[in-house]
Short mmCIF file of C-alpha atoms in Angstrom, two decimals:
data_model
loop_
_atom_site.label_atom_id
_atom_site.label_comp_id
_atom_site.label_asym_id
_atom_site.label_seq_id
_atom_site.Cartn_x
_atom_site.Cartn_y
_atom_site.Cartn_z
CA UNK A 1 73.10 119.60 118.53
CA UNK A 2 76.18 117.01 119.62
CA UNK A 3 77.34 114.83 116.17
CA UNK A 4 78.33 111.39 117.18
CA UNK A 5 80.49 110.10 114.14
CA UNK A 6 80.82 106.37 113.63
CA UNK A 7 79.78 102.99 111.90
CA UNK A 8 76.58 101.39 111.87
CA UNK A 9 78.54 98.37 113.33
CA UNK A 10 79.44 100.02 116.54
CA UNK A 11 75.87 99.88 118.65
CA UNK A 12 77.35 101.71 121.45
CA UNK A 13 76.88 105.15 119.05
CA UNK A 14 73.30 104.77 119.16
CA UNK A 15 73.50 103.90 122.83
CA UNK A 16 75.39 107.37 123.21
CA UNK A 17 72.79 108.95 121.60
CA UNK A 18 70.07 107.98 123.44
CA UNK A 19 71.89 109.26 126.50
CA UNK A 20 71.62 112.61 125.48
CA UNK A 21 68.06 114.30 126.24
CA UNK A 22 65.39 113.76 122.95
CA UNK A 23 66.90 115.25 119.93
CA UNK A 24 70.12 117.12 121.45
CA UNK A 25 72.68 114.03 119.54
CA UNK A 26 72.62 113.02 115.76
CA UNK A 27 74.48 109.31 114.86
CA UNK A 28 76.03 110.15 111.61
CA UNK A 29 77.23 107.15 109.75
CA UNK A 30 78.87 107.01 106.16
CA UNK A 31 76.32 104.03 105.56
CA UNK A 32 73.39 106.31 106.13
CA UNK A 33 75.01 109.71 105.55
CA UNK A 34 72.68 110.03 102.29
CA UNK A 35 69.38 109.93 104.81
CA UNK A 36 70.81 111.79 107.63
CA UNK A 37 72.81 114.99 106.03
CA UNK A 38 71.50 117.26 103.75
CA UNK A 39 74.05 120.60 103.15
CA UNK A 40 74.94 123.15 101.32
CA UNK A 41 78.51 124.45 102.41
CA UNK A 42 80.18 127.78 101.32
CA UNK A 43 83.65 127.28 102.05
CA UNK A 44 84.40 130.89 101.43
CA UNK A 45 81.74 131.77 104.30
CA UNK A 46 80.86 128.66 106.48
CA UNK A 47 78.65 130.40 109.28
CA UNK A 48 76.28 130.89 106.64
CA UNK A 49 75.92 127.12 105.77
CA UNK A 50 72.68 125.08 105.69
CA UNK A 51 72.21 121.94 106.76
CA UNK A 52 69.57 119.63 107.98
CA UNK A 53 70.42 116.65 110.11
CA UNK A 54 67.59 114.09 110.54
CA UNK A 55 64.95 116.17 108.49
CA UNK A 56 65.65 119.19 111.00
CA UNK A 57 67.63 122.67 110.04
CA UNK A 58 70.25 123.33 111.68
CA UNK A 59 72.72 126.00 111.41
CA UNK A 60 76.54 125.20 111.97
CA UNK A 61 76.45 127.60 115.08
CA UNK A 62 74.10 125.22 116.52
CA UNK A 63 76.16 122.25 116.41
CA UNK A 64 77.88 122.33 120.03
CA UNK A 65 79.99 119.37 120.06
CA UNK A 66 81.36 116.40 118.24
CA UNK A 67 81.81 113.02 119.36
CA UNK A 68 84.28 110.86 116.58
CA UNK A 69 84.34 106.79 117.50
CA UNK A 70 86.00 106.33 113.69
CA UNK A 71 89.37 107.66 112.10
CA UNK A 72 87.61 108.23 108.77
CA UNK A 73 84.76 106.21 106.81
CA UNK A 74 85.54 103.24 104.51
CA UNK A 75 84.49 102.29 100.95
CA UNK A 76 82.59 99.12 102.14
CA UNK A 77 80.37 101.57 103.93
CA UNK A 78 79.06 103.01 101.21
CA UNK A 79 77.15 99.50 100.42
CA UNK A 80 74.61 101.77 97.98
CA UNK A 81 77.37 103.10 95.81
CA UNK A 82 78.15 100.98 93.12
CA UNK A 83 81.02 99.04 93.33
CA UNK A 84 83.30 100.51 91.23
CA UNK A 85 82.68 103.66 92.91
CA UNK A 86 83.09 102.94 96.51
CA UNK A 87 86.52 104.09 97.31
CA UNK A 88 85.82 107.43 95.32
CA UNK A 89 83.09 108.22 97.13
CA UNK A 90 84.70 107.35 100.18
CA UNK A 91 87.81 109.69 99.31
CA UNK A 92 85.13 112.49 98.42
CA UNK A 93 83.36 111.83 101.91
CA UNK A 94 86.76 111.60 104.11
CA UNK A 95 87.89 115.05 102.55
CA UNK A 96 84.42 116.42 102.99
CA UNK A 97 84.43 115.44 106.68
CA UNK A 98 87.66 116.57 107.54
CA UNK A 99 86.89 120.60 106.41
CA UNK A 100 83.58 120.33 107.82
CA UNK A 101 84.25 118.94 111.29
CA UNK A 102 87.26 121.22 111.27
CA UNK A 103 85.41 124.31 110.63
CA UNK A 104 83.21 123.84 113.81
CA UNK A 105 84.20 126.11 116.10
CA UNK A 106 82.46 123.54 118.81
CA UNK A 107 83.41 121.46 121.54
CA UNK A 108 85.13 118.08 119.94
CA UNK A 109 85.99 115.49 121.92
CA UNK A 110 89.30 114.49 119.38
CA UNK A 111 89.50 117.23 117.16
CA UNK A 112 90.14 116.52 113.70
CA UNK A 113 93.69 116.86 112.15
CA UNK A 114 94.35 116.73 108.00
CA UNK A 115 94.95 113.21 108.37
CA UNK A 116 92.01 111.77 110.56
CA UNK A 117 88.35 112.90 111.76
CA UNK A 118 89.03 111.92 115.27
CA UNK A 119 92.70 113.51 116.53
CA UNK A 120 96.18 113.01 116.71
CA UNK A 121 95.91 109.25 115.13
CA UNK A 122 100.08 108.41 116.73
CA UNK A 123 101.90 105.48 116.64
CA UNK A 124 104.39 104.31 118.52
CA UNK A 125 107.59 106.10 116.83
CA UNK A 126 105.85 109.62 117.30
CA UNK A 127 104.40 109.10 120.63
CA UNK A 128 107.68 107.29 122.15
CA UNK A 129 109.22 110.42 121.99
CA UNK A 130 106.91 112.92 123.48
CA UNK A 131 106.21 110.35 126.33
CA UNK A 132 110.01 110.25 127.25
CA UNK A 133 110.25 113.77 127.41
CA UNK A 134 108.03 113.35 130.22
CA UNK A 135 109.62 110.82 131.89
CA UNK A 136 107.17 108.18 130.71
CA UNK A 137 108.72 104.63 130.71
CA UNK A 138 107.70 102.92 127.49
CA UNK A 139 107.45 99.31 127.24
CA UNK A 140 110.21 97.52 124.54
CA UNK A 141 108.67 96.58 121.34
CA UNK A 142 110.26 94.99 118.34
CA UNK A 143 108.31 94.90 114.88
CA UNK A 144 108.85 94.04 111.54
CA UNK A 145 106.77 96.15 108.60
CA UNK A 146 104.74 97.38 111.64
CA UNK A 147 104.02 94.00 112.86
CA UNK A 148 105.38 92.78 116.30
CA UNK A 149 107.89 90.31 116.12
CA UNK A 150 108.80 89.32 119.55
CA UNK A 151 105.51 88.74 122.16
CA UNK A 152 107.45 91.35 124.42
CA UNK A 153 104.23 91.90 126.37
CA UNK A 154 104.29 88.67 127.39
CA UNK A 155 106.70 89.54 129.88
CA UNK A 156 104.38 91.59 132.02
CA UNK A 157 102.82 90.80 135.02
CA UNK A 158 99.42 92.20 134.60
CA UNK A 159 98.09 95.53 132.05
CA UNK A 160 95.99 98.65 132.72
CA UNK A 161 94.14 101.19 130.62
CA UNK A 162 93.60 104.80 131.98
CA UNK A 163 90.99 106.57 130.32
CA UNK A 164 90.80 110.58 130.70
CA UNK A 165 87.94 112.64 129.51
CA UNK A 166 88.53 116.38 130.32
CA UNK A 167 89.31 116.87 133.88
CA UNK A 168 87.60 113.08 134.54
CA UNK A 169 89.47 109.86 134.87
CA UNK A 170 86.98 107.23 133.86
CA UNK A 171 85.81 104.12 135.09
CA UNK A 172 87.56 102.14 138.30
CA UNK A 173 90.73 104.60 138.86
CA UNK A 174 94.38 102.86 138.46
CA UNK A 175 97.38 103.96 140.21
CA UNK A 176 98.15 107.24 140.80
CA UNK A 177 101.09 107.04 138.68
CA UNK A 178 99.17 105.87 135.94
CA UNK A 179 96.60 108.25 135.93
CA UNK A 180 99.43 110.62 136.36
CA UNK A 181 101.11 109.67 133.66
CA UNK A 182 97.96 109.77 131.42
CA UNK A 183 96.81 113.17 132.45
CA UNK A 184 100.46 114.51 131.08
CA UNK A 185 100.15 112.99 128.07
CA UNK A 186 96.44 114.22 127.44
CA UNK A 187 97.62 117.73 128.31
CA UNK A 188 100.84 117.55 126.47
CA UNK A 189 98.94 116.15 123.40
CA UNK A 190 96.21 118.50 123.97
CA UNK A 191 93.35 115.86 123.45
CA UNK A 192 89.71 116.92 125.24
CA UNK A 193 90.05 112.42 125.25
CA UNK A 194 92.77 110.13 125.74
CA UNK A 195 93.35 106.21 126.25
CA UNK A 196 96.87 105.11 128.14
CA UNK A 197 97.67 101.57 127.95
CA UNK A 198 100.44 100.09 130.49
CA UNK A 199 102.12 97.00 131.42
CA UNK A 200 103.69 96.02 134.90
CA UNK A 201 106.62 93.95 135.12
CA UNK A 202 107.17 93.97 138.66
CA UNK A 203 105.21 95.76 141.34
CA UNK A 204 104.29 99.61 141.20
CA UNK A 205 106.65 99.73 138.08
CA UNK A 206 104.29 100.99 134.57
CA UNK A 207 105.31 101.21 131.37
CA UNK A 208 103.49 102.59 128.39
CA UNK A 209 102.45 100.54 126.07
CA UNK A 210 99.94 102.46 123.57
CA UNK A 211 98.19 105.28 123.44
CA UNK A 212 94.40 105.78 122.01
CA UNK A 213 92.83 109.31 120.92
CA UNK A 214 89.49 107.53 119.55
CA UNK A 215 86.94 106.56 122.41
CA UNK A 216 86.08 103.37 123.59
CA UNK A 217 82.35 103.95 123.80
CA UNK A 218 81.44 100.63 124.57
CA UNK A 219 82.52 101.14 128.09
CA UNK A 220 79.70 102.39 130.05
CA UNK A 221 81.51 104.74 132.22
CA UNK A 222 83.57 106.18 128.89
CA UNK A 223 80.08 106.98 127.81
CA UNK A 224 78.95 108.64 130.76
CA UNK A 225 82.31 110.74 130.86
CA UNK A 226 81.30 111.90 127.29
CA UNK A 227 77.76 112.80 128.03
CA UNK A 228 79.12 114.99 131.08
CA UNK A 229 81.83 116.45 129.29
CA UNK A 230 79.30 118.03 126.61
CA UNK A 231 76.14 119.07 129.86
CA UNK B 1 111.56 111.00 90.50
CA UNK B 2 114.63 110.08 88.14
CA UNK B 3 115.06 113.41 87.40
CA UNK B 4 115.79 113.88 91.15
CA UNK B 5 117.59 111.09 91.39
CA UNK B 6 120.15 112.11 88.27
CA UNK B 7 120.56 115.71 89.76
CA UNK B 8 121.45 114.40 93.21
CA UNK B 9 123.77 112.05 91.74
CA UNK B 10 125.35 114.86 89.60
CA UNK B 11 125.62 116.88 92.87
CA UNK B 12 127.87 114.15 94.45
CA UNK B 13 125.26 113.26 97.24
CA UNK B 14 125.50 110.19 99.18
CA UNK B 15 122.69 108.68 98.60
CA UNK B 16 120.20 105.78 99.23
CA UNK B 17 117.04 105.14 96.69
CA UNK B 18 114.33 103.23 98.06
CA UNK B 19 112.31 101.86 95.14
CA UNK B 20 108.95 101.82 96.05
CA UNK B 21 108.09 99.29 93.14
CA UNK B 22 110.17 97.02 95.42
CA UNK B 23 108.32 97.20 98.38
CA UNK B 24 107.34 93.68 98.45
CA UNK B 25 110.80 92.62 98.67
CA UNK B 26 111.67 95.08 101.42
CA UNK B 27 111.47 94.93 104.75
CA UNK B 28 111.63 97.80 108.12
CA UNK B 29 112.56 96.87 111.68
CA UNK B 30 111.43 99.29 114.39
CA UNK B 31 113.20 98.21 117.60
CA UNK B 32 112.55 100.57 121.09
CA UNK B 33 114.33 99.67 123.49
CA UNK B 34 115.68 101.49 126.59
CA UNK B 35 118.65 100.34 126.96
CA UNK B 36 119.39 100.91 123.16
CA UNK B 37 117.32 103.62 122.29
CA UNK B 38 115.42 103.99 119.06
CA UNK B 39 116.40 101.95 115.84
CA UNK B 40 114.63 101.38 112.43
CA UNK B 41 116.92 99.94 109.80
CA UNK B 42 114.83 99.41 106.04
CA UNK B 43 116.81 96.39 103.99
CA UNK B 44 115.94 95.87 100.02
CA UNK B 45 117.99 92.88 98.82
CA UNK B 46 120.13 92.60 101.49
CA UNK B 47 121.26 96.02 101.33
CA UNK B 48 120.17 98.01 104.97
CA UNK B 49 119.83 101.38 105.78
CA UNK B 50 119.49 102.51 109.39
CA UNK B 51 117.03 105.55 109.63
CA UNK B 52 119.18 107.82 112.70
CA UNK B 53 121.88 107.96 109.98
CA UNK B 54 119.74 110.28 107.00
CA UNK B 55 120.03 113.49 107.29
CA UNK B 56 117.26 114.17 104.56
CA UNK B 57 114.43 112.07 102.81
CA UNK B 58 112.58 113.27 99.70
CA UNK B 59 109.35 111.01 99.13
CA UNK B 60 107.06 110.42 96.64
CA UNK B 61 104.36 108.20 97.50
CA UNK B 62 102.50 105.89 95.08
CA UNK B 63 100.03 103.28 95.41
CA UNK B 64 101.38 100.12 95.98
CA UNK B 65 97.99 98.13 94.20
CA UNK B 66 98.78 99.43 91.15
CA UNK B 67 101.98 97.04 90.73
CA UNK B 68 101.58 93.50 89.01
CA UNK B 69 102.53 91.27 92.22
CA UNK B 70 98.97 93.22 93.46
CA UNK B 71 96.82 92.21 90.80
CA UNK B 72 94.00 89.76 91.87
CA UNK B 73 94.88 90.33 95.27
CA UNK B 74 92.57 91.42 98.00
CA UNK B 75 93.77 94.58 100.16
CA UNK B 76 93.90 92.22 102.91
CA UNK B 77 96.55 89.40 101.24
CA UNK B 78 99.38 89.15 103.67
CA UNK B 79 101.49 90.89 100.84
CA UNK B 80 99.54 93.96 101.12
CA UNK B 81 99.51 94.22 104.32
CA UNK B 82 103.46 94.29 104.97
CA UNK B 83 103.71 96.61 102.23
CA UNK B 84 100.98 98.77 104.04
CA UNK B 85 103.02 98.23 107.34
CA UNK B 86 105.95 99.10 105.75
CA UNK B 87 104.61 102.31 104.49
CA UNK B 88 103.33 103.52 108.12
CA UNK B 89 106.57 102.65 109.92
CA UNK B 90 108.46 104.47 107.43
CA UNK B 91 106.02 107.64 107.32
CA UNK B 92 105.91 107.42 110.91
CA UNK B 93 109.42 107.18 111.28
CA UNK B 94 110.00 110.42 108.98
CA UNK B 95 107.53 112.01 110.79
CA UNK B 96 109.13 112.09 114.12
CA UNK B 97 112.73 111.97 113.43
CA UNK B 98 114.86 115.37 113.13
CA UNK B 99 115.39 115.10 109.46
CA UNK B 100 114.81 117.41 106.50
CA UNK B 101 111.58 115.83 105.64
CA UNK B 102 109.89 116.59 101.73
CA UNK B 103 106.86 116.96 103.06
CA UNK B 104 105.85 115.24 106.14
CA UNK B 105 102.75 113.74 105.83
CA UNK B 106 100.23 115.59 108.12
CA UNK B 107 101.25 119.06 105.92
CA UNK B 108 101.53 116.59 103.05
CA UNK B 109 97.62 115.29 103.68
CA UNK B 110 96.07 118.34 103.22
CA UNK B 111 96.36 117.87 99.40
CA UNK B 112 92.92 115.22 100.08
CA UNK B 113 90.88 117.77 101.44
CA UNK B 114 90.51 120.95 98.71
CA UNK B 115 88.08 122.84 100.98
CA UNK B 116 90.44 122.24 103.83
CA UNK B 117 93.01 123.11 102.21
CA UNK B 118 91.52 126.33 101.12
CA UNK B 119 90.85 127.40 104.37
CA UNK B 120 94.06 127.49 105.26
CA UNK B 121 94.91 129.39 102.35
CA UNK B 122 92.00 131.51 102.93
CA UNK B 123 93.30 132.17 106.72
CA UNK B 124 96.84 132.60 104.76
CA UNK B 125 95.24 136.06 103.59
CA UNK B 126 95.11 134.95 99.95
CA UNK B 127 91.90 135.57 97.81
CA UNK B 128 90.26 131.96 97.20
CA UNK B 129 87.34 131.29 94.41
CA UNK B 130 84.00 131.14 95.84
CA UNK B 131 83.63 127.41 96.68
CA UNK B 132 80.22 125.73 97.63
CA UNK B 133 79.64 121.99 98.42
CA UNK B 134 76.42 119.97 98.52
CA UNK B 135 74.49 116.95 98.49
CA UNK B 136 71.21 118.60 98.45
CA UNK B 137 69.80 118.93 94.74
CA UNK B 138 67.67 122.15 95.26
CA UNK B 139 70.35 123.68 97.36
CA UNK B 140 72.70 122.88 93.95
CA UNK B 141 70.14 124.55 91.78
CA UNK B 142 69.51 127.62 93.87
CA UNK B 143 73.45 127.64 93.86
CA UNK B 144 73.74 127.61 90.23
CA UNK B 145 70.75 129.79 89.37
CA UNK B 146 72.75 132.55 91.39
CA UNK B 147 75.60 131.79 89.93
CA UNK B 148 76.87 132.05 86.43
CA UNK B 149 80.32 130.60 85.38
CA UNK B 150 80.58 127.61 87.66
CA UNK B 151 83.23 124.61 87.42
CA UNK B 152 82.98 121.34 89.60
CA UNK B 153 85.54 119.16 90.30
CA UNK B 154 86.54 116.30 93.16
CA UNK B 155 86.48 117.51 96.47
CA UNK B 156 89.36 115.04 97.56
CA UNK B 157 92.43 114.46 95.32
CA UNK B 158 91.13 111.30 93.36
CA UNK B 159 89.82 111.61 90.05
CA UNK B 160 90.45 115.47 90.40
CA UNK B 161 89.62 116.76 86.51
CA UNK B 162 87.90 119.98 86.35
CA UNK B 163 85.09 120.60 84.67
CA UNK B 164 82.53 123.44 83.77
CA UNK B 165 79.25 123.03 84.72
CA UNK B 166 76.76 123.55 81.45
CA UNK B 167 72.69 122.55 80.17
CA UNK B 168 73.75 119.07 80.05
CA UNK B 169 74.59 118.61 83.77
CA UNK B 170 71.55 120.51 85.17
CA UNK B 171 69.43 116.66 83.97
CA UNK B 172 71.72 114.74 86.44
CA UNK B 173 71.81 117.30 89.82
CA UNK B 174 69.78 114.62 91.21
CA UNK B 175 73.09 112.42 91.44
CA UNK B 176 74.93 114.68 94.26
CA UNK B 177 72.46 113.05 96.74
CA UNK B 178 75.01 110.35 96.82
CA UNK B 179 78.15 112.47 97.12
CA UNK B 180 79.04 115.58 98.28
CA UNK B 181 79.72 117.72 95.19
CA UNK B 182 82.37 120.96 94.93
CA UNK B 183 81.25 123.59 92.86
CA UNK B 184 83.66 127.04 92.33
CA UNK B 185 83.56 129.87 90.46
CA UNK B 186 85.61 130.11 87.63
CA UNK B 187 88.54 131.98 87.09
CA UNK B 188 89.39 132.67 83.24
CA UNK B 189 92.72 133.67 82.69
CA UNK B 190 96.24 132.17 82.59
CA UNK B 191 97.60 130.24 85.52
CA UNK B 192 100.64 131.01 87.52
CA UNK B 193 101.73 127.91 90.07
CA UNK B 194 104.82 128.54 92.27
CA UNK B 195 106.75 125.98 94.32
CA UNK B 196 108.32 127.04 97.14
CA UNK B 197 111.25 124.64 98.56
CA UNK B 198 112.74 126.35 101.42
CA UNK B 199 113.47 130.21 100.78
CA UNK B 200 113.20 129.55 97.20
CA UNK B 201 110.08 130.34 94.89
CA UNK B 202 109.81 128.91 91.33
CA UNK B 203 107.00 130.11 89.38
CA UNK B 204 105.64 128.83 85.97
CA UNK B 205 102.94 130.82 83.35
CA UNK B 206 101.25 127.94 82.08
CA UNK B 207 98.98 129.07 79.41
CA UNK B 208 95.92 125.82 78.19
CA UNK B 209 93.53 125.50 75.84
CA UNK B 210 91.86 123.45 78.24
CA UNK B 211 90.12 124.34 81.13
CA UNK B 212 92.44 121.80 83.46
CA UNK B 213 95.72 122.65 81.85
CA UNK B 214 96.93 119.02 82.73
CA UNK B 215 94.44 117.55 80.15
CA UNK B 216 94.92 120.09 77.24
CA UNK B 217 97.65 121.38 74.78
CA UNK B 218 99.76 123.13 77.34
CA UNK B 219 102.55 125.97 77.04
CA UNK B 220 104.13 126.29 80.58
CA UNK B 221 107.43 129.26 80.84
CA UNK B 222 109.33 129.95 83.98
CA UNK B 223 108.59 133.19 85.42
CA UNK B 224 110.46 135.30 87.52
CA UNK B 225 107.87 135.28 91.42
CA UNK B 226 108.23 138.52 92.37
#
């Protein structure tokens, strides 16, 4: 069974699942986690857990890959938690989630860290750094409490996104320095999934801009990438 | 935190204290820029600090809706949200840089997860309590029918008070359908907890009448970790 963690809000999760052949993907959603997930966990001995996902058992050895579209769930989520309760529940379920998806010993497109269901969650003072060690150039960027200041990016000429899913650059390929640039990134960063963003300021000349370890699933062809990463 | 604060003083360190009750009146500027490198400066009341020139950071992080300028305010007020911002690009910032760092946050974050947590400690090659989580009521009972002794407690680090599991709590098993729930065996007995800061260990006894020594009369003596 392939786990496809997200909101109810994103529709291009159940679109995912459907992709998969009858029954093989479960959409598992903080809003409906209550329906969907049924466990018992022993932390001491996971392979011996019990759950059932959608009414069916499953053992954790059958789960055989996880798909993350979310960083962690929210307290709004839970809408059938009383009010007062919401965040706790939420800080019970993100800790939950974070052992449990770690503990698979499965395919994962973003593996969890401590921090984050879905990967190596960066921003732009940690990734700067690893991208200039490999000769990345990284566009300027000027912010104040995290917000930008300056519109730098309005400076650039046009903007690209590079998606890579395992060996598989998805979607309408950019330049080959882009997707060059993006495939030593995802290797350095080790992430089964990752999203380059660059700006051009004059011809044939890319700079980073962001990076992104949670899928875009609404793209079609990110979707596709996923569903042939995991056959 | 003054504690700190008084010893470092005492120990003729030159030293910058970033209040975080006065996070609404400070301010941190990232600037990247090739030509001049990697800056963030933080200024409180006109008084900056530029972030390449620490050498160490000790932080304690608090929650920055608990202060009066919060109250009635949504988590989305533009207040909140530079204080928020504020908080990344500094714990970013740390993160990254070179600097003696008390703790980093992804090391740091695995205080929110207990089972996580005890996996690594598990993996570690120290002996952990049996530990068993579930939303499933008759999965709970079966659990506890096999199992004598039992405490629950939070499974994150919010509201974390431990309790033992008796009669009374058997009527309301029905409630973990709407939360995970971590159940652990008990271990009876006095509690040893040892900080380590570097190569150093310090170890306390701490001796309760209470089952969570934090919420009980409380003897605690340093101990020699051997």
């Amino acid at each position: 069974m392939i786990l496809v963690i997200s909101n109810i809000a994103n529709d291009a999760a159940q679109t995912l699942v459907d992709m998969f052949p009858p029954g093989l993907a479960a959409l598992i959603t903080a809003s409906e986690f209550n329906h969907i997930f049924k466990g018992g966990i022993y932390v001491n001995d996971f392979p011996t857990s019990k759950i059932t996902i959608n009414n069916v058992a499953v053992s954790v050895s059958e789960i055989s890959g996880v798909i993350t579209t979310i960083s962690n769930f929210y307290p709004q989520e839970f809408y059938y938690i009383d009010t007062d309760d919401r965040e706790y529940v939420s800080a019970e379920m993100n800790a939950f989630f974070i052992y449990f998806l770690a503990e698979l010993s499965c395919k994962k497109i973003n593996p969890p860290s401590a921090k984050t269901f879905a990967g190596t969650v960066m921003y732009h003072t940690e990734w700067v750094k690893i991208a200039e060690t490999l000769n990345i150039p990284v566009w300027p960027i000027h912010t104040i409490n995290a917000k930008a200041v300056n519109n730098e990016l309005s400076q650039a000429d046009s903007f690209y996104s590079c998606t890579v899913i395992g060996e598989l650059i998805t979607g309408e390929k950019p330049a080959e320095e882009i997707c060059r640039y993006t495939r030593s990134l995802q290797q350095k960063l080790e992430l089964p999934y990752l999203s380059c963003y660059f700006a051009e300021r004059t011809a044939g000349e890319y700079y980073l801009t962001d990076i992104q370890s949670i899928p875009d699933i609404s793209i079609a062809a990110n979707r596709e990438a996923i569903v042939n990463y995991f056959s | 935190m003054s504690m700190v604060y008084t010893e470092l003083k005492k120990s003729g360190a030159n030293l910058f204290f970033l209040d975080h009750q006065k996070i609404f009146d400070s301010e941190i500027e990232y600037i990247y820029n090739k030509n001049d490198s990697i800056r963030c400066v933080v200024s409180v009341n006109g008084i900056a600090l530029d972030l390449n020139e620490i050498r160490a950071a000790y932080i304690r992080p608090y929650d920055f809706r608990d202060y009066s300028p919060m109250e009635g305010k949504a988590i989305d007020d533009p207040m909140a949200i530079a204080a928020s911002g504020f908080e990344l690009q500094l714990m970013t910032w740390l993160d990254a840089s070179d600097t003696v760092v008390v703790n980093r946050s992804h090391p740091a974050a695995t205080n929110n997860s207990k089972p996580y947590q005890l996996s690594l400690i598990s993996k570690a090659g120290f002996k952990v309590p049996q530990t068993y989580i579930s939303n499933d009521k008759d999965l709970v009972q079966n659990f506890l029918t096999k199992n004598t002794d039992i405490i629950y407690k939070s499974i994150s680090g919010v509201r974390s008070i431990v309790h033992k599991v008796t009669d009374m709590h058997l009527g309301f098993l029905e409630d973990v359908q709407w939360c995970p729930t971590l159940f652990q065996r008990m271990i009876d007995g006095v509690n040893y907890r040892a900080h380590v800061f570097d190569d150093q260990i310090f170890a306390v006894r701490i001796e309760s009448d209470s089952l969570d020594y934090r919420y009980g009369r409380t003897s605690i003596t340093i101990v020699q970790a051997v």
